[in-house]
Amino acid sequence: EYVVTDSFHGTSFSILFEKKVFIGLNNRKSNTNGRLHTILGKAGLTGCIISENTLEDFAHELDYTNVKDNLRSEISYSQQYLNCIMNQ
């Protein structure tokens, strides 16, 4: 029902399978969090980053309708890019 992860791929699959997700950032290596910040920002899920308020948000449901709307243009761009390079 819940996914707690610190990885980009765990986050991505949680979004794809519409799971309630909490993301822990790696504070020891600042350069490992860039992709997580990017995907969470584009999906509108920055509130899923584990913080002092996480326990208060634990019962809150995610609206994946909004997430899909937020990511639709990114998915379309990726598909167009792949089609373009495959047809060259």
mmCIF file of N, CA, C and O in Angstrom:
data_model
loop_
_atom_site.group_PDB
_atom_site.id
_atom_site.type_symbol
_atom_site.label_atom_id
_atom_site.label_comp_id
_atom_site.label_asym_id
_atom_site.label_seq_id
_atom_site.Cartn_x
_atom_site.Cartn_y
_atom_site.Cartn_z
ATOM 1 N N GLU A 1 0.822 -1.196 0.000
ATOM 2 C CA GLU A 1 0.000 0.000 0.000
ATOM 3 C C GLU A 1 0.866 1.260 0.000
ATOM 4 O O GLU A 1 0.518 2.245 -0.621
ATOM 5 N N TYR A 2 1.990 1.230 0.739
ATOM 6 C CA TYR A 2 2.890 2.367 0.844
ATOM 7 C C TYR A 2 4.272 1.969 0.335
ATOM 8 O O TYR A 2 4.688 0.825 0.492
ATOM 9 N N VAL A 3 4.954 2.941 -0.238
ATOM 10 C CA VAL A 3 6.342 2.742 -0.641
ATOM 11 C C VAL A 3 7.163 3.835 0.026
ATOM 12 O O VAL A 3 6.802 5.007 -0.027
ATOM 13 N N VAL A 4 8.236 3.432 0.676
ATOM 14 C CA VAL A 4 9.201 4.371 1.237
ATOM 15 C C VAL A 4 10.514 4.075 0.547
ATOM 16 O O VAL A 4 10.994 2.942 0.578
ATOM 17 N N THR A 5 11.081 5.065 -0.113
ATOM 18 C CA THR A 5 12.273 4.834 -0.921
ATOM 19 C C THR A 5 13.176 6.051 -0.915
ATOM 20 O O THR A 5 12.750 7.148 -0.574
ATOM 21 N N ASP A 6 14.423 5.828 -1.300
ATOM 22 C CA ASP A 6 15.342 6.939 -1.509
ATOM 23 C C ASP A 6 15.921 6.868 -2.916
ATOM 24 O O ASP A 6 16.915 7.499 -3.222
ATOM 25 N N SER A 7 15.275 6.086 -3.779
ATOM 26 C CA SER A 7 15.808 5.911 -5.123
ATOM 27 C C SER A 7 14.889 6.513 -6.187
ATOM 28 O O SER A 7 13.668 6.571 -6.014
ATOM 29 N N PHE A 8 15.496 6.923 -7.280
ATOM 30 C CA PHE A 8 14.743 7.453 -8.412
ATOM 31 C C PHE A 8 13.814 6.385 -8.986
ATOM 32 O O PHE A 8 12.647 6.640 -9.274
ATOM 33 N N HIS A 9 14.346 5.173 -9.162
ATOM 34 C CA HIS A 9 13.543 4.116 -9.774
ATOM 35 C C HIS A 9 12.388 3.690 -8.866
ATOM 36 O O HIS A 9 11.280 3.429 -9.352
ATOM 37 N N GLY A 10 12.621 3.627 -7.568
ATOM 38 C CA GLY A 10 11.533 3.328 -6.645
ATOM 39 C C GLY A 10 10.447 4.386 -6.711
ATOM 40 O O GLY A 10 9.253 4.083 -6.685
ATOM 41 N N THR A 11 10.862 5.636 -6.830
ATOM 42 C CA THR A 11 9.915 6.742 -6.960
ATOM 43 C C THR A 11 9.149 6.640 -8.270
ATOM 44 O O THR A 11 7.919 6.763 -8.303
ATOM 45 N N SER A 12 9.854 6.390 -9.364
ATOM 46 C CA SER A 12 9.224 6.304 -10.688
ATOM 47 C C SER A 12 8.190 5.184 -10.752
ATOM 48 O O SER A 12 7.077 5.386 -11.233
ATOM 49 N N PHE A 13 8.562 4.003 -10.251
ATOM 50 C CA PHE A 13 7.616 2.887 -10.279
ATOM 51 C C PHE A 13 6.438 3.132 -9.346
ATOM 52 O O PHE A 13 5.311 2.729 -9.649
ATOM 53 N N SER A 14 6.668 3.800 -8.245
ATOM 54 C CA SER A 14 5.558 4.147 -7.346
ATOM 55 C C SER A 14 4.567 5.057 -8.053
ATOM 56 O O SER A 14 3.351 4.899 -7.905
ATOM 57 N N ILE A 15 5.076 6.004 -8.822
ATOM 58 C CA ILE A 15 4.201 6.898 -9.577
ATOM 59 C C ILE A 15 3.464 6.130 -10.663
ATOM 60 O O ILE A 15 2.246 6.265 -10.825
ATOM 61 N N LEU A 16 4.177 5.292 -11.408
ATOM 62 C CA LEU A 16 3.544 4.511 -12.479
ATOM 63 C C LEU A 16 2.430 3.614 -11.957
ATOM 64 O O LEU A 16 1.386 3.462 -12.600
ATOM 65 N N PHE A 17 2.644 3.009 -10.790
ATOM 66 C CA PHE A 17 1.654 2.092 -10.226
ATOM 67 C C PHE A 17 0.737 2.769 -9.209
ATOM 68 O O PHE A 17 -0.037 2.097 -8.515
ATOM 69 N N GLU A 18 0.819 4.103 -9.152
ATOM 70 C CA GLU A 18 -0.070 4.935 -8.342
ATOM 71 C C GLU A 18 -0.098 4.512 -6.879
ATOM 72 O O GLU A 18 -1.152 4.373 -6.269
ATOM 73 N N LYS A 19 1.068 4.333 -6.310
ATOM 74 C CA LYS A 19 1.201 3.977 -4.901
ATOM 75 C C LYS A 19 1.426 5.218 -4.064
ATOM 76 O O LYS A 19 1.966 6.211 -4.528
ATOM 77 N N LYS A 20 1.035 5.141 -2.820
ATOM 78 C CA LYS A 20 1.345 6.215 -1.886
ATOM 79 C C LYS A 20 2.837 6.091 -1.592
ATOM 80 O O LYS A 20 3.311 5.038 -1.187
ATOM 81 N N VAL A 21 3.566 7.165 -1.818
ATOM 82 C CA VAL A 21 5.020 7.091 -1.747
ATOM 83 C C VAL A 21 5.576 8.175 -0.839
ATOM 84 O O VAL A 21 5.044 9.287 -0.780
ATOM 85 N N PHE A 22 6.603 7.808 -0.125
ATOM 86 C CA PHE A 22 7.367 8.757 0.687
ATOM 87 C C PHE A 22 8.825 8.617 0.277
ATOM 88 O O PHE A 22 9.334 7.500 0.153
ATOM 89 N N ILE A 23 9.483 9.735 0.056
ATOM 90 C CA ILE A 23 10.847 9.730 -0.450
ATOM 91 C C ILE A 23 11.785 10.321 0.586
ATOM 92 O O ILE A 23 11.574 11.425 1.073
ATOM 93 N N GLY A 24 12.814 9.552 0.895
ATOM 94 C CA GLY A 24 13.871 10.033 1.771
ATOM 95 C C GLY A 24 15.033 10.499 0.925
ATOM 96 O O GLY A 24 15.489 9.781 0.032
ATOM 97 N N LEU A 25 15.485 11.713 1.141
ATOM 98 C CA LEU A 25 16.619 12.232 0.385
ATOM 99 C C LEU A 25 17.920 11.814 1.045
ATOM 100 O O LEU A 25 18.000 11.675 2.266
ATOM 101 N N ASN A 26 18.934 11.609 0.242
ATOM 102 C CA ASN A 26 20.254 11.238 0.741
ATOM 103 C C ASN A 26 21.003 12.515 1.096
ATOM 104 O O ASN A 26 21.500 13.212 0.220
ATOM 105 N N ASN A 27 21.060 12.820 2.371
ATOM 106 C CA ASN A 27 21.697 14.059 2.812
ATOM 107 C C ASN A 27 23.218 13.968 2.843
ATOM 108 O O ASN A 27 23.891 14.974 2.996
ATOM 109 N N ARG A 28 23.763 12.763 2.698
ATOM 110 C CA ARG A 28 25.218 12.600 2.694
ATOM 111 C C ARG A 28 25.817 12.948 1.335
ATOM 112 O O ARG A 28 26.959 13.344 1.239
ATOM 113 N N LYS A 29 25.038 12.777 0.284
ATOM 114 C CA LYS A 29 25.513 13.077 -1.072
ATOM 115 C C LYS A 29 24.493 13.976 -1.752
ATOM 116 O O LYS A 29 23.456 13.509 -2.218
ATOM 117 N N SER A 30 24.765 15.245 -1.826
ATOM 118 C CA SER A 30 23.794 16.187 -2.379
ATOM 119 C C SER A 30 23.534 15.966 -3.865
ATOM 120 O O SER A 30 22.477 16.293 -4.368
ATOM 121 N N ASN A 31 24.497 15.396 -4.590
ATOM 122 C CA ASN A 31 24.328 15.227 -6.036
ATOM 123 C C ASN A 31 23.428 14.054 -6.393
ATOM 124 O O ASN A 31 23.116 13.849 -7.556
ATOM 125 N N THR A 32 22.999 13.254 -5.424
ATOM 126 C CA THR A 32 22.148 12.105 -5.743
ATOM 127 C C THR A 32 20.662 12.441 -5.724
ATOM 128 O O THR A 32 19.845 11.614 -6.087
ATOM 129 N N ASN A 33 20.303 13.628 -5.316
ATOM 130 C CA ASN A 33 18.894 13.991 -5.160
ATOM 131 C C ASN A 33 18.312 14.745 -6.362
ATOM 132 O O ASN A 33 17.109 14.981 -6.390
ATOM 133 N N GLY A 34 19.119 15.109 -7.322
ATOM 134 C CA GLY A 34 18.657 15.935 -8.436
ATOM 135 C C GLY A 34 17.514 15.325 -9.210
ATOM 136 O O GLY A 34 16.506 15.990 -9.495
ATOM 137 N N ARG A 35 17.642 14.053 -9.577
ATOM 138 C CA ARG A 35 16.578 13.407 -10.355
ATOM 139 C C ARG A 35 15.297 13.271 -9.537
ATOM 140 O O ARG A 35 14.199 13.391 -10.072
ATOM 141 N N LEU A 36 15.446 13.026 -8.246
ATOM 142 C CA LEU A 36 14.259 12.931 -7.395
ATOM 143 C C LEU A 36 13.527 14.268 -7.329
ATOM 144 O O LEU A 36 12.299 14.316 -7.473
ATOM 145 N N HIS A 37 14.269 15.348 -7.135
ATOM 146 C CA HIS A 37 13.640 16.679 -7.102
ATOM 147 C C HIS A 37 12.954 16.982 -8.429
ATOM 148 O O HIS A 37 11.853 17.553 -8.451
ATOM 149 N N THR A 38 13.578 16.602 -9.535
ATOM 150 C CA THR A 38 13.010 16.875 -10.859
ATOM 151 C C THR A 38 11.697 16.145 -11.073
ATOM 152 O O THR A 38 10.678 16.758 -11.427
ATOM 153 N N ILE A 39 11.694 14.834 -10.863
ATOM 154 C CA ILE A 39 10.463 14.074 -11.120
ATOM 155 C C ILE A 39 9.354 14.456 -10.145
ATOM 156 O O ILE A 39 8.193 14.571 -10.526
ATOM 157 N N LEU A 40 9.710 14.691 -8.881
ATOM 158 C CA LEU A 40 8.689 15.086 -7.912
ATOM 159 C C LEU A 40 8.130 16.464 -8.225
ATOM 160 O O LEU A 40 6.923 16.698 -8.084
ATOM 161 N N GLY A 41 8.980 17.370 -8.674
ATOM 162 C CA GLY A 41 8.516 18.705 -9.053
ATOM 163 C C GLY A 41 7.590 18.664 -10.244
ATOM 164 O O GLY A 41 6.523 19.296 -10.247
ATOM 165 N N LYS A 42 7.974 17.891 -11.268
ATOM 166 C CA LYS A 42 7.144 17.806 -12.471
ATOM 167 C C LYS A 42 5.824 17.088 -12.196
ATOM 168 O O LYS A 42 4.808 17.392 -12.807
ATOM 169 N N ALA A 43 5.841 16.137 -11.274
ATOM 170 C CA ALA A 43 4.622 15.399 -10.951
ATOM 171 C C ALA A 43 3.749 16.131 -9.935
ATOM 172 O O ALA A 43 2.590 15.779 -9.738
ATOM 173 N N GLY A 44 4.311 17.154 -9.299
ATOM 174 C CA GLY A 44 3.574 17.856 -8.255
ATOM 175 C C GLY A 44 3.533 17.080 -6.949
ATOM 176 O O GLY A 44 2.564 17.159 -6.200
ATOM 177 N N LEU A 45 4.590 16.308 -6.694
ATOM 178 C CA LEU A 45 4.629 15.451 -5.516
ATOM 179 C C LEU A 45 5.738 15.815 -4.536
ATOM 180 O O LEU A 45 6.196 14.964 -3.766
ATOM 181 N N THR A 46 6.155 17.058 -4.516
ATOM 182 C CA THR A 46 7.235 17.436 -3.597
ATOM 183 C C THR A 46 6.828 17.268 -2.138
ATOM 184 O O THR A 46 7.683 17.125 -1.271
ATOM 185 N N GLY A 47 5.548 17.224 -1.870
ATOM 186 C CA GLY A 47 5.066 16.993 -0.517
ATOM 187 C C GLY A 47 5.308 15.578 -0.023
ATOM 188 O O GLY A 47 5.082 15.277 1.143
ATOM 189 N N CYS A 48 5.774 14.699 -0.908
ATOM 190 C CA CYS A 48 6.054 13.315 -0.522
ATOM 191 C C CYS A 48 7.463 13.125 0.023
ATOM 192 O O CYS A 48 7.827 12.024 0.425
ATOM 193 N N ILE A 49 8.254 14.179 0.030
ATOM 194 C CA ILE A 49 9.601 14.087 0.596
ATOM 195 C C ILE A 49 9.465 13.997 2.113
ATOM 196 O O ILE A 49 8.749 14.783 2.738
ATOM 197 N N ILE A 50 10.151 13.025 2.690
ATOM 198 C CA ILE A 50 10.069 12.814 4.132
ATOM 199 C C ILE A 50 10.613 14.037 4.864
ATOM 200 O O ILE A 50 11.697 14.524 4.564
ATOM 201 N N SER A 51 9.804 14.517 5.810
ATOM 202 C CA SER A 51 10.177 15.684 6.603
ATOM 203 C C SER A 51 9.616 15.521 8.006
ATOM 204 O O SER A 51 9.051 14.478 8.343
ATOM 205 N N GLU A 52 9.710 16.560 8.782
ATOM 206 C CA GLU A 52 9.165 16.532 10.143
ATOM 207 C C GLU A 52 7.647 16.352 10.138
ATOM 208 O O GLU A 52 7.072 15.867 11.095
ATOM 209 N N ASN A 53 6.983 16.739 9.053
ATOM 210 C CA ASN A 53 5.518 16.669 8.971
ATOM 211 C C ASN A 53 5.012 15.389 8.322
ATOM 212 O O ASN A 53 3.812 15.249 8.121
ATOM 213 N N THR A 54 5.901 14.460 7.987
ATOM 214 C CA THR A 54 5.494 13.267 7.251
ATOM 215 C C THR A 54 4.427 12.466 7.983
ATOM 216 O O THR A 54 3.480 11.998 7.372
ATOM 217 N N LEU A 55 4.559 12.287 9.273
ATOM 218 C CA LEU A 55 3.562 11.496 10.009
ATOM 219 C C LEU A 55 2.182 12.124 9.936
ATOM 220 O O LEU A 55 1.178 11.421 9.888
ATOM 221 N N GLU A 56 2.112 13.452 9.882
ATOM 222 C CA GLU A 56 0.824 14.118 9.749
ATOM 223 C C GLU A 56 0.196 13.834 8.385
ATOM 224 O O GLU A 56 -1.022 13.769 8.253
ATOM 225 N N ASP A 57 1.034 13.656 7.352
ATOM 226 C CA ASP A 57 0.561 13.439 5.986
ATOM 227 C C ASP A 57 0.352 11.962 5.651
ATOM 228 O O ASP A 57 -0.079 11.634 4.566
ATOM 229 N N PHE A 58 0.668 11.063 6.583
ATOM 230 C CA PHE A 58 0.657 9.630 6.293
ATOM 231 C C PHE A 58 -0.715 9.137 5.852
ATOM 232 O O PHE A 58 -0.817 8.265 5.016
ATOM 233 N N ALA A 59 -1.773 9.698 6.407
ATOM 234 C CA ALA A 59 -3.129 9.247 6.066
ATOM 235 C C ALA A 59 -3.681 9.947 4.829
ATOM 236 O O ALA A 59 -4.721 9.568 4.316
ATOM 237 N N HIS A 60 -2.993 10.948 4.326
ATOM 238 C CA HIS A 60 -3.470 11.715 3.174
ATOM 239 C C HIS A 60 -3.357 10.899 1.888
ATOM 240 O O HIS A 60 -2.343 10.275 1.623
ATOM 241 N N GLU A 61 -4.408 10.878 1.101
ATOM 242 C CA GLU A 61 -4.409 10.152 -0.176
ATOM 243 C C GLU A 61 -3.834 11.024 -1.282
ATOM 244 O O GLU A 61 -4.075 12.227 -1.305
ATOM 245 N N LEU A 62 -3.106 10.403 -2.191
ATOM 246 C CA LEU A 62 -2.578 11.132 -3.344
ATOM 247 C C LEU A 62 -3.590 11.113 -4.470
ATOM 248 O O LEU A 62 -4.217 10.086 -4.731
ATOM 249 N N ASP A 63 -3.747 12.233 -5.142
ATOM 250 C CA ASP A 63 -4.645 12.328 -6.289
ATOM 251 C C ASP A 63 -3.814 12.121 -7.551
ATOM 252 O O ASP A 63 -3.185 13.054 -8.047
ATOM 253 N N TYR A 64 -3.815 10.896 -8.035
ATOM 254 C CA TYR A 64 -3.006 10.602 -9.213
ATOM 255 C C TYR A 64 -3.604 11.163 -10.501
ATOM 256 O O TYR A 64 -2.939 11.188 -11.524
ATOM 257 N N THR A 65 -4.827 11.647 -10.460
ATOM 258 C CA THR A 65 -5.383 12.343 -11.625
ATOM 259 C C THR A 65 -4.549 13.589 -11.900
ATOM 260 O O THR A 65 -4.171 13.853 -13.039
ATOM 261 N N ASN A 66 -4.265 14.354 -10.858
ATOM 262 C CA ASN A 66 -3.436 15.550 -11.012
ATOM 263 C C ASN A 66 -2.011 15.200 -11.419
ATOM 264 O O ASN A 66 -1.402 15.889 -12.222
ATOM 265 N N VAL A 67 -1.478 14.140 -10.848
ATOM 266 C CA VAL A 67 -0.114 13.715 -11.181
ATOM 267 C C VAL A 67 -0.025 13.375 -12.665
ATOM 268 O O VAL A 67 0.892 13.814 -13.364
ATOM 269 N N LYS A 68 -0.984 12.611 -13.161
ATOM 270 C CA LYS A 68 -0.984 12.238 -14.589
ATOM 271 C C LYS A 68 -1.134 13.466 -15.479
ATOM 272 O O LYS A 68 -0.497 13.559 -16.523
ATOM 273 N N ASP A 69 -1.982 14.404 -15.064
ATOM 274 C CA ASP A 69 -2.122 15.651 -15.821
ATOM 275 C C ASP A 69 -0.792 16.406 -15.851
ATOM 276 O O ASP A 69 -0.392 16.939 -16.882
ATOM 277 N N ASN A 70 -0.117 16.442 -14.714
ATOM 278 C CA ASN A 70 1.169 17.146 -14.626
ATOM 279 C C ASN A 70 2.228 16.504 -15.507
ATOM 280 O O ASN A 70 3.075 17.191 -16.082
ATOM 281 N N LEU A 71 2.194 15.191 -15.634
ATOM 282 C CA LEU A 71 3.237 14.478 -16.388
ATOM 283 C C LEU A 71 2.892 14.262 -17.861
ATOM 284 O O LEU A 71 3.752 13.861 -18.643
ATOM 285 N N ARG A 72 1.656 14.526 -18.251
ATOM 286 C CA ARG A 72 1.217 14.245 -19.625
ATOM 287 C C ARG A 72 2.109 14.913 -20.673
ATOM 288 O O ARG A 72 2.518 14.288 -21.649
ATOM 289 N N SER A 73 2.459 16.172 -20.492
ATOM 290 C CA SER A 73 3.290 16.870 -21.483
ATOM 291 C C SER A 73 4.704 16.296 -21.509
ATOM 292 O O SER A 73 5.324 16.217 -22.570
ATOM 293 N N GLU A 74 5.234 15.884 -20.358
ATOM 294 C CA GLU A 74 6.563 15.275 -20.312
ATOM 295 C C GLU A 74 6.579 13.937 -21.042
ATOM 296 O O GLU A 74 7.515 13.623 -21.769
ATOM 297 N N ILE A 75 5.527 13.146 -20.845
ATOM 298 C CA ILE A 75 5.422 11.853 -21.515
ATOM 299 C C ILE A 75 5.295 12.049 -23.016
ATOM 300 O O ILE A 75 5.951 11.367 -23.809
ATOM 301 N N SER A 76 4.490 13.001 -23.436
ATOM 302 C CA SER A 76 4.319 13.297 -24.860
ATOM 303 C C SER A 76 5.638 13.738 -25.490
ATOM 304 O O SER A 76 6.001 13.276 -26.569
ATOM 305 N N TYR A 77 6.361 14.609 -24.806
ATOM 306 C CA TYR A 77 7.658 15.066 -25.311
ATOM 307 C C TYR A 77 8.617 13.889 -25.470
ATOM 308 O O TYR A 77 9.303 13.767 -26.485
ATOM 309 N N SER A 78 8.656 13.002 -24.489
ATOM 310 C CA SER A 78 9.544 11.847 -24.540
ATOM 311 C C SER A 78 9.190 10.924 -25.702
ATOM 312 O O SER A 78 10.070 10.427 -26.411
ATOM 313 N N GLN A 79 7.899 10.700 -25.907
ATOM 314 C CA GLN A 79 7.458 9.846 -27.009
ATOM 315 C C GLN A 79 7.818 10.459 -28.358
ATOM 316 O O GLN A 79 8.281 9.758 -29.269
ATOM 317 N N GLN A 80 7.614 11.766 -28.508
ATOM 318 C CA GLN A 80 7.970 12.441 -29.753
ATOM 319 C C GLN A 80 9.466 12.362 -30.008
ATOM 320 O O GLN A 80 9.907 12.122 -31.133
ATOM 321 N N TYR A 81 10.258 12.546 -28.978
ATOM 322 C CA TYR A 81 11.711 12.478 -29.099
ATOM 323 C C TYR A 81 12.145 11.079 -29.531
ATOM 324 O O TYR A 81 12.952 10.924 -30.463
ATOM 325 N N LEU A 82 11.616 10.055 -28.899
ATOM 326 C CA LEU A 82 11.966 8.678 -29.256
ATOM 327 C C LEU A 82 11.552 8.352 -30.685
ATOM 328 O O LEU A 82 12.305 7.715 -31.428
ATOM 329 N N ASN A 83 10.333 8.778 -31.083
ATOM 330 C CA ASN A 83 9.897 8.555 -32.455
ATOM 331 C C ASN A 83 10.811 9.251 -33.453
ATOM 332 O O ASN A 83 11.119 8.694 -34.501
ATOM 333 N N CYS A 84 11.237 10.451 -33.121
ATOM 334 C CA CYS A 84 12.103 11.215 -34.002
ATOM 335 C C CYS A 84 13.447 10.525 -34.202
ATOM 336 O O CYS A 84 13.912 10.367 -35.329
ATOM 337 N N ILE A 85 14.080 10.082 -33.125
ATOM 338 C CA ILE A 85 15.413 9.482 -33.270
ATOM 339 C C ILE A 85 15.336 8.080 -33.869
ATOM 340 O O ILE A 85 16.275 7.631 -34.523
ATOM 341 N N MET A 86 14.202 7.398 -33.682
ATOM 342 C CA MET A 86 14.062 6.067 -34.272
ATOM 343 C C MET A 86 13.795 6.130 -35.763
ATOM 344 O O MET A 86 14.094 5.185 -36.491
ATOM 345 N N ASN A 87 13.254 7.231 -36.250
ATOM 346 C CA ASN A 87 12.932 7.377 -37.659
ATOM 347 C C ASN A 87 14.052 8.024 -38.470
ATOM 348 O O ASN A 87 13.885 8.283 -39.642
ATOM 349 N N GLN A 88 15.176 8.290 -37.834
ATOM 350 C CA GLN A 88 16.285 8.893 -38.572
ATOM 351 C C GLN A 88 17.159 7.852 -39.203
ATOM 352 O O GLN A 88 17.367 6.806 -38.811
#
